[in-house]
């Protein structure tokens, strides 16, 4: 009956491929809970923006309403602007939600996960970086998701990040 599992990373340690591999083998294959991995470099309430990278077809996944409500609540409770990067169809879906539940948000078309590192360029030190992932063999899974832990360690180490 657990709905969410939140795991924090030590600020001096990154997320390793082996950690994510063990997590995948253990938790992700045995439960349907939302898994949240969080690395803090500063209090989340001090982040000016939350950049959210969403995979194509995420809106079709069973867990979509669960994580999107958490993202919306984070923005409402901290006052941080949400900046979404997603496919055009997913953005249309997010904009529909936004019209019913307005928060400060902007929407950018992004559907080439192989170009993921482009997102590091515009990231400020006081931004929160959020990546929505998918379990392997699910609708919104991309093979490029395997590279995300390494990218986070190398290019986003000075930022807060959250992996859903």
JSON list of C-alpha atoms in Angstrom, two decimals:
[
{"chain": "A", "resi": 1, "resn": "UNK", "atom": "CA", "xyz": [0.00, 0.00, 0.00]},
{"chain": "A", "resi": 2, "resn": "UNK", "atom": "CA", "xyz": [3.02, 2.30, -0.20]},
{"chain": "A", "resi": 3, "resn": "UNK", "atom": "CA", "xyz": [2.39, 5.03, -2.77]},
{"chain": "A", "resi": 4, "resn": "UNK", "atom": "CA", "xyz": [5.80, 6.73, -2.85]},
{"chain": "A", "resi": 5, "resn": "UNK", "atom": "CA", "xyz": [9.36, 5.82, -1.97]},
{"chain": "A", "resi": 6, "resn": "UNK", "atom": "CA", "xyz": [11.70, 8.79, -1.54]},
{"chain": "A", "resi": 7, "resn": "UNK", "atom": "CA", "xyz": [15.43, 8.17, -1.51]},
{"chain": "A", "resi": 8, "resn": "UNK", "atom": "CA", "xyz": [17.90, 10.94, -0.79]},
{"chain": "A", "resi": 9, "resn": "UNK", "atom": "CA", "xyz": [21.46, 11.00, -2.06]},
{"chain": "A", "resi": 10, "resn": "UNK", "atom": "CA", "xyz": [24.29, 12.30, 0.07]},
{"chain": "A", "resi": 11, "resn": "UNK", "atom": "CA", "xyz": [25.50, 15.67, -1.24]},
{"chain": "A", "resi": 12, "resn": "UNK", "atom": "CA", "xyz": [29.05, 14.34, -1.64]},
{"chain": "A", "resi": 13, "resn": "UNK", "atom": "CA", "xyz": [27.96, 11.23, -3.51]},
{"chain": "A", "resi": 14, "resn": "UNK", "atom": "CA", "xyz": [26.50, 11.03, -6.97]},
{"chain": "A", "resi": 15, "resn": "UNK", "atom": "CA", "xyz": [24.05, 8.60, -8.41]},
{"chain": "A", "resi": 16, "resn": "UNK", "atom": "CA", "xyz": [26.00, 5.75, -9.94]},
{"chain": "A", "resi": 17, "resn": "UNK", "atom": "CA", "xyz": [25.00, 3.33, -12.63]},
{"chain": "A", "resi": 18, "resn": "UNK", "atom": "CA", "xyz": [25.36, 0.49, -10.13]},
{"chain": "A", "resi": 19, "resn": "UNK", "atom": "CA", "xyz": [23.13, 2.27, -7.63]},
{"chain": "A", "resi": 20, "resn": "UNK", "atom": "CA", "xyz": [20.46, 2.85, -10.25]},
{"chain": "A", "resi": 21, "resn": "UNK", "atom": "CA", "xyz": [20.95, -0.71, -11.50]},
{"chain": "A", "resi": 22, "resn": "UNK", "atom": "CA", "xyz": [20.46, -2.13, -8.01]},
{"chain": "A", "resi": 23, "resn": "UNK", "atom": "CA", "xyz": [17.47, 0.15, -7.52]},
{"chain": "A", "resi": 24, "resn": "UNK", "atom": "CA", "xyz": [16.00, -1.04, -10.79]},
{"chain": "A", "resi": 25, "resn": "UNK", "atom": "CA", "xyz": [16.54, -4.69, -10.00]},
{"chain": "A", "resi": 26, "resn": "UNK", "atom": "CA", "xyz": [15.20, -4.34, -6.48]},
{"chain": "A", "resi": 27, "resn": "UNK", "atom": "CA", "xyz": [12.47, -1.77, -6.10]},
{"chain": "A", "resi": 28, "resn": "UNK", "atom": "CA", "xyz": [11.27, -1.00, -9.59]},
{"chain": "A", "resi": 29, "resn": "UNK", "atom": "CA", "xyz": [10.66, -4.60, -10.58]},
{"chain": "A", "resi": 30, "resn": "UNK", "atom": "CA", "xyz": [8.90, -5.52, -7.35]},
{"chain": "A", "resi": 31, "resn": "UNK", "atom": "CA", "xyz": [6.52, -2.63, -6.73]},
{"chain": "A", "resi": 32, "resn": "UNK", "atom": "CA", "xyz": [4.35, -0.13, -8.53]},
{"chain": "A", "resi": 33, "resn": "UNK", "atom": "CA", "xyz": [5.09, 2.73, -6.15]},
{"chain": "A", "resi": 34, "resn": "UNK", "atom": "CA", "xyz": [6.43, 6.04, -7.40]},
{"chain": "A", "resi": 35, "resn": "UNK", "atom": "CA", "xyz": [10.18, 6.04, -6.76]},
{"chain": "A", "resi": 36, "resn": "UNK", "atom": "CA", "xyz": [11.75, 9.45, -6.16]},
{"chain": "A", "resi": 37, "resn": "UNK", "atom": "CA", "xyz": [15.53, 9.91, -5.96]},
{"chain": "A", "resi": 38, "resn": "UNK", "atom": "CA", "xyz": [16.49, 13.34, -4.65]},
{"chain": "A", "resi": 39, "resn": "UNK", "atom": "CA", "xyz": [19.85, 15.07, -4.43]},
{"chain": "A", "resi": 40, "resn": "UNK", "atom": "CA", "xyz": [19.90, 18.37, -2.60]},
{"chain": "A", "resi": 41, "resn": "UNK", "atom": "CA", "xyz": [22.53, 21.08, -2.94]},
{"chain": "A", "resi": 42, "resn": "UNK", "atom": "CA", "xyz": [20.33, 23.75, -1.36]},
{"chain": "A", "resi": 43, "resn": "UNK", "atom": "CA", "xyz": [16.87, 23.87, 0.25]},
{"chain": "A", "resi": 44, "resn": "UNK", "atom": "CA", "xyz": [14.21, 23.14, -2.35]},
{"chain": "A", "resi": 45, "resn": "UNK", "atom": "CA", "xyz": [12.19, 26.18, -1.24]},
{"chain": "A", "resi": 46, "resn": "UNK", "atom": "CA", "xyz": [15.04, 28.45, -2.43]},
{"chain": "A", "resi": 47, "resn": "UNK", "atom": "CA", "xyz": [14.94, 27.19, -6.02]},
{"chain": "A", "resi": 48, "resn": "UNK", "atom": "CA", "xyz": [13.73, 29.83, -8.48]},
{"chain": "A", "resi": 49, "resn": "UNK", "atom": "CA", "xyz": [12.80, 27.39, -11.23]},
{"chain": "A", "resi": 50, "resn": "UNK", "atom": "CA", "xyz": [12.08, 23.71, -11.55]},
{"chain": "A", "resi": 51, "resn": "UNK", "atom": "CA", "xyz": [13.06, 22.35, -14.94]},
{"chain": "A", "resi": 52, "resn": "UNK", "atom": "CA", "xyz": [11.04, 19.21, -15.70]},
{"chain": "A", "resi": 53, "resn": "UNK", "atom": "CA", "xyz": [12.10, 16.86, -18.50]},
{"chain": "A", "resi": 54, "resn": "UNK", "atom": "CA", "xyz": [9.24, 14.59, -19.49]},
{"chain": "A", "resi": 55, "resn": "UNK", "atom": "CA", "xyz": [9.51, 11.63, -21.88]},
{"chain": "A", "resi": 56, "resn": "UNK", "atom": "CA", "xyz": [7.23, 11.22, -24.85]},
{"chain": "A", "resi": 57, "resn": "UNK", "atom": "CA", "xyz": [3.96, 9.41, -24.02]},
{"chain": "A", "resi": 58, "resn": "UNK", "atom": "CA", "xyz": [4.40, 9.97, -20.28]},
{"chain": "A", "resi": 59, "resn": "UNK", "atom": "CA", "xyz": [0.77, 11.07, -20.10]},
{"chain": "A", "resi": 60, "resn": "UNK", "atom": "CA", "xyz": [-0.26, 7.54, -21.13]},
{"chain": "A", "resi": 61, "resn": "UNK", "atom": "CA", "xyz": [1.54, 5.89, -18.21]},
{"chain": "A", "resi": 62, "resn": "UNK", "atom": "CA", "xyz": [-0.37, 4.68, -15.15]},
{"chain": "A", "resi": 63, "resn": "UNK", "atom": "CA", "xyz": [1.80, 6.78, -12.80]},
{"chain": "A", "resi": 64, "resn": "UNK", "atom": "CA", "xyz": [1.34, 10.08, -14.65]},
{"chain": "A", "resi": 65, "resn": "UNK", "atom": "CA", "xyz": [-1.35, 11.58, -12.38]},
{"chain": "A", "resi": 66, "resn": "UNK", "atom": "CA", "xyz": [0.67, 10.68, -9.30]},
{"chain": "A", "resi": 67, "resn": "UNK", "atom": "CA", "xyz": [3.95, 12.38, -10.20]},
{"chain": "A", "resi": 68, "resn": "UNK", "atom": "CA", "xyz": [2.37, 15.34, -12.00]},
{"chain": "A", "resi": 69, "resn": "UNK", "atom": "CA", "xyz": [0.35, 16.23, -8.90]},
{"chain": "A", "resi": 70, "resn": "UNK", "atom": "CA", "xyz": [3.57, 16.21, -6.87]},
{"chain": "A", "resi": 71, "resn": "UNK", "atom": "CA", "xyz": [5.30, 18.47, -9.41]},
{"chain": "A", "resi": 72, "resn": "UNK", "atom": "CA", "xyz": [2.33, 20.88, -9.36]},
{"chain": "A", "resi": 73, "resn": "UNK", "atom": "CA", "xyz": [2.24, 20.92, -5.55]},
{"chain": "A", "resi": 74, "resn": "UNK", "atom": "CA", "xyz": [5.98, 21.56, -5.38]},
{"chain": "A", "resi": 75, "resn": "UNK", "atom": "CA", "xyz": [5.52, 24.63, -7.56]},
{"chain": "A", "resi": 76, "resn": "UNK", "atom": "CA", "xyz": [2.48, 25.86, -5.62]},
{"chain": "A", "resi": 77, "resn": "UNK", "atom": "CA", "xyz": [4.16, 25.40, -2.25]},
{"chain": "A", "resi": 78, "resn": "UNK", "atom": "CA", "xyz": [7.57, 26.85, -3.13]},
{"chain": "A", "resi": 79, "resn": "UNK", "atom": "CA", "xyz": [6.58, 29.48, -5.68]},
{"chain": "A", "resi": 80, "resn": "UNK", "atom": "CA", "xyz": [9.13, 28.15, -8.17]},
{"chain": "A", "resi": 81, "resn": "UNK", "atom": "CA", "xyz": [8.34, 28.42, -11.87]},
{"chain": "A", "resi": 82, "resn": "UNK", "atom": "CA", "xyz": [7.88, 25.15, -13.73]},
{"chain": "A", "resi": 83, "resn": "UNK", "atom": "CA", "xyz": [9.71, 24.89, -17.05]},
{"chain": "A", "resi": 84, "resn": "UNK", "atom": "CA", "xyz": [8.62, 21.79, -18.94]},
{"chain": "A", "resi": 85, "resn": "UNK", "atom": "CA", "xyz": [10.57, 20.09, -21.72]},
{"chain": "A", "resi": 86, "resn": "UNK", "atom": "CA", "xyz": [8.48, 17.46, -23.46]},
{"chain": "A", "resi": 87, "resn": "UNK", "atom": "CA", "xyz": [7.13, 16.25, -26.80]},
{"chain": "A", "resi": 88, "resn": "UNK", "atom": "CA", "xyz": [4.46, 18.34, -28.49]},
{"chain": "A", "resi": 89, "resn": "UNK", "atom": "CA", "xyz": [1.64, 15.92, -27.59]},
{"chain": "A", "resi": 90, "resn": "UNK", "atom": "CA", "xyz": [2.75, 15.75, -23.98]},
{"chain": "A", "resi": 91, "resn": "UNK", "atom": "CA", "xyz": [2.96, 19.56, -23.82]},
{"chain": "A", "resi": 92, "resn": "UNK", "atom": "CA", "xyz": [-0.61, 19.80, -25.13]},
{"chain": "A", "resi": 93, "resn": "UNK", "atom": "CA", "xyz": [-1.69, 17.51, -22.29]},
{"chain": "A", "resi": 94, "resn": "UNK", "atom": "CA", "xyz": [0.30, 19.53, -19.72]},
{"chain": "A", "resi": 95, "resn": "UNK", "atom": "CA", "xyz": [-1.20, 22.78, -21.01]},
{"chain": "A", "resi": 96, "resn": "UNK", "atom": "CA", "xyz": [-4.68, 21.36, -20.54]},
{"chain": "A", "resi": 97, "resn": "UNK", "atom": "CA", "xyz": [-3.85, 20.61, -16.90]},
{"chain": "A", "resi": 98, "resn": "UNK", "atom": "CA", "xyz": [-2.31, 24.07, -16.57]},
{"chain": "A", "resi": 99, "resn": "UNK", "atom": "CA", "xyz": [-5.52, 25.72, -17.82]},
{"chain": "A", "resi": 100, "resn": "UNK", "atom": "CA", "xyz": [-7.47, 24.05, -15.01]},
{"chain": "A", "resi": 101, "resn": "UNK", "atom": "CA", "xyz": [-4.81, 24.40, -12.30]},
{"chain": "A", "resi": 102, "resn": "UNK", "atom": "CA", "xyz": [-2.72, 27.49, -13.10]},
{"chain": "A", "resi": 103, "resn": "UNK", "atom": "CA", "xyz": [0.81, 27.84, -11.74]},
{"chain": "A", "resi": 104, "resn": "UNK", "atom": "CA", "xyz": [3.70, 29.81, -13.17]},
{"chain": "A", "resi": 105, "resn": "UNK", "atom": "CA", "xyz": [4.87, 27.58, -16.01]},
{"chain": "A", "resi": 106, "resn": "UNK", "atom": "CA", "xyz": [6.37, 27.55, -19.48]},
{"chain": "A", "resi": 107, "resn": "UNK", "atom": "CA", "xyz": [6.48, 24.78, -22.05]},
{"chain": "A", "resi": 108, "resn": "UNK", "atom": "CA", "xyz": [9.24, 23.84, -24.50]},
{"chain": "A", "resi": 109, "resn": "UNK", "atom": "CA", "xyz": [9.23, 21.16, -27.16]},
{"chain": "A", "resi": 110, "resn": "UNK", "atom": "CA", "xyz": [11.93, 18.58, -26.46]},
{"chain": "A", "resi": 111, "resn": "UNK", "atom": "CA", "xyz": [11.78, 15.08, -27.83]},
{"chain": "A", "resi": 112, "resn": "UNK", "atom": "CA", "xyz": [15.37, 14.14, -28.60]},
{"chain": "A", "resi": 113, "resn": "UNK", "atom": "CA", "xyz": [16.71, 12.48, -25.47]},
{"chain": "A", "resi": 114, "resn": "UNK", "atom": "CA", "xyz": [20.01, 11.96, -27.26]},
{"chain": "A", "resi": 115, "resn": "UNK", "atom": "CA", "xyz": [20.40, 15.77, -26.97]},
{"chain": "A", "resi": 116, "resn": "UNK", "atom": "CA", "xyz": [19.75, 15.72, -23.22]},
{"chain": "A", "resi": 117, "resn": "UNK", "atom": "CA", "xyz": [22.91, 17.66, -22.39]},
{"chain": "A", "resi": 118, "resn": "UNK", "atom": "CA", "xyz": [21.58, 20.77, -24.14]},
{"chain": "A", "resi": 119, "resn": "UNK", "atom": "CA", "xyz": [19.46, 21.25, -21.03]},
{"chain": "A", "resi": 120, "resn": "UNK", "atom": "CA", "xyz": [22.56, 21.75, -18.87]},
{"chain": "A", "resi": 121, "resn": "UNK", "atom": "CA", "xyz": [23.48, 24.97, -20.68]},
{"chain": "A", "resi": 122, "resn": "UNK", "atom": "CA", "xyz": [20.67, 27.14, -19.39]},
{"chain": "A", "resi": 123, "resn": "UNK", "atom": "CA", "xyz": [20.59, 25.76, -15.86]},
{"chain": "A", "resi": 124, "resn": "UNK", "atom": "CA", "xyz": [21.32, 28.24, -13.04]},
{"chain": "A", "resi": 125, "resn": "UNK", "atom": "CA", "xyz": [22.80, 27.22, -9.69]},
{"chain": "A", "resi": 126, "resn": "UNK", "atom": "CA", "xyz": [19.48, 27.91, -7.95]},
{"chain": "A", "resi": 127, "resn": "UNK", "atom": "CA", "xyz": [17.39, 25.78, -10.32]},
{"chain": "A", "resi": 128, "resn": "UNK", "atom": "CA", "xyz": [15.93, 22.42, -9.46]},
{"chain": "A", "resi": 129, "resn": "UNK", "atom": "CA", "xyz": [16.35, 19.84, -12.23]},
{"chain": "A", "resi": 130, "resn": "UNK", "atom": "CA", "xyz": [13.74, 17.09, -12.48]},
{"chain": "A", "resi": 131, "resn": "UNK", "atom": "CA", "xyz": [13.81, 14.11, -14.82]},
{"chain": "A", "resi": 132, "resn": "UNK", "atom": "CA", "xyz": [10.79, 11.90, -15.31]},
{"chain": "A", "resi": 133, "resn": "UNK", "atom": "CA", "xyz": [11.94, 8.38, -16.13]},
{"chain": "A", "resi": 134, "resn": "UNK", "atom": "CA", "xyz": [10.11, 5.24, -17.13]},
{"chain": "A", "resi": 135, "resn": "UNK", "atom": "CA", "xyz": [10.54, 1.61, -16.33]},
{"chain": "A", "resi": 136, "resn": "UNK", "atom": "CA", "xyz": [12.07, -0.44, -19.15]},
{"chain": "A", "resi": 137, "resn": "UNK", "atom": "CA", "xyz": [9.56, -1.79, -21.69]},
{"chain": "A", "resi": 138, "resn": "UNK", "atom": "CA", "xyz": [6.90, 0.77, -20.71]},
{"chain": "A", "resi": 139, "resn": "UNK", "atom": "CA", "xyz": [5.31, 3.25, -23.12]},
{"chain": "A", "resi": 140, "resn": "UNK", "atom": "CA", "xyz": [7.48, 6.25, -22.34]},
{"chain": "A", "resi": 141, "resn": "UNK", "atom": "CA", "xyz": [10.80, 4.42, -21.95]},
{"chain": "A", "resi": 142, "resn": "UNK", "atom": "CA", "xyz": [13.75, 5.60, -24.03]},
{"chain": "A", "resi": 143, "resn": "UNK", "atom": "CA", "xyz": [17.04, 3.75, -24.35]},
{"chain": "A", "resi": 144, "resn": "UNK", "atom": "CA", "xyz": [18.79, 7.06, -23.66]},
{"chain": "A", "resi": 145, "resn": "UNK", "atom": "CA", "xyz": [17.47, 6.97, -20.10]},
{"chain": "A", "resi": 146, "resn": "UNK", "atom": "CA", "xyz": [20.31, 4.57, -19.24]},
{"chain": "A", "resi": 147, "resn": "UNK", "atom": "CA", "xyz": [22.73, 7.49, -19.64]},
{"chain": "A", "resi": 148, "resn": "UNK", "atom": "CA", "xyz": [20.89, 9.87, -17.30]},
{"chain": "A", "resi": 149, "resn": "UNK", "atom": "CA", "xyz": [22.75, 8.88, -14.06]},
{"chain": "A", "resi": 150, "resn": "UNK", "atom": "CA", "xyz": [26.12, 9.58, -15.67]},
{"chain": "A", "resi": 151, "resn": "UNK", "atom": "CA", "xyz": [24.92, 12.90, -17.07]},
{"chain": "A", "resi": 152, "resn": "UNK", "atom": "CA", "xyz": [23.54, 13.96, -13.68]},
{"chain": "A", "resi": 153, "resn": "UNK", "atom": "CA", "xyz": [26.84, 13.13, -11.98]},
{"chain": "A", "resi": 154, "resn": "UNK", "atom": "CA", "xyz": [28.94, 14.98, -14.50]},
{"chain": "A", "resi": 155, "resn": "UNK", "atom": "CA", "xyz": [26.91, 17.95, -15.70]},
{"chain": "A", "resi": 156, "resn": "UNK", "atom": "CA", "xyz": [24.32, 18.58, -12.98]},
{"chain": "A", "resi": 157, "resn": "UNK", "atom": "CA", "xyz": [26.37, 17.92, -9.83]},
{"chain": "A", "resi": 158, "resn": "UNK", "atom": "CA", "xyz": [25.99, 21.50, -8.55]},
{"chain": "A", "resi": 159, "resn": "UNK", "atom": "CA", "xyz": [22.19, 21.49, -8.86]},
{"chain": "A", "resi": 160, "resn": "UNK", "atom": "CA", "xyz": [19.35, 19.97, -6.95]},
{"chain": "A", "resi": 161, "resn": "UNK", "atom": "CA", "xyz": [17.90, 17.14, -8.94]},
{"chain": "A", "resi": 162, "resn": "UNK", "atom": "CA", "xyz": [14.98, 14.81, -8.62]},
{"chain": "A", "resi": 163, "resn": "UNK", "atom": "CA", "xyz": [14.44, 11.63, -10.61]},
{"chain": "A", "resi": 164, "resn": "UNK", "atom": "CA", "xyz": [10.90, 10.26, -10.75]}
]
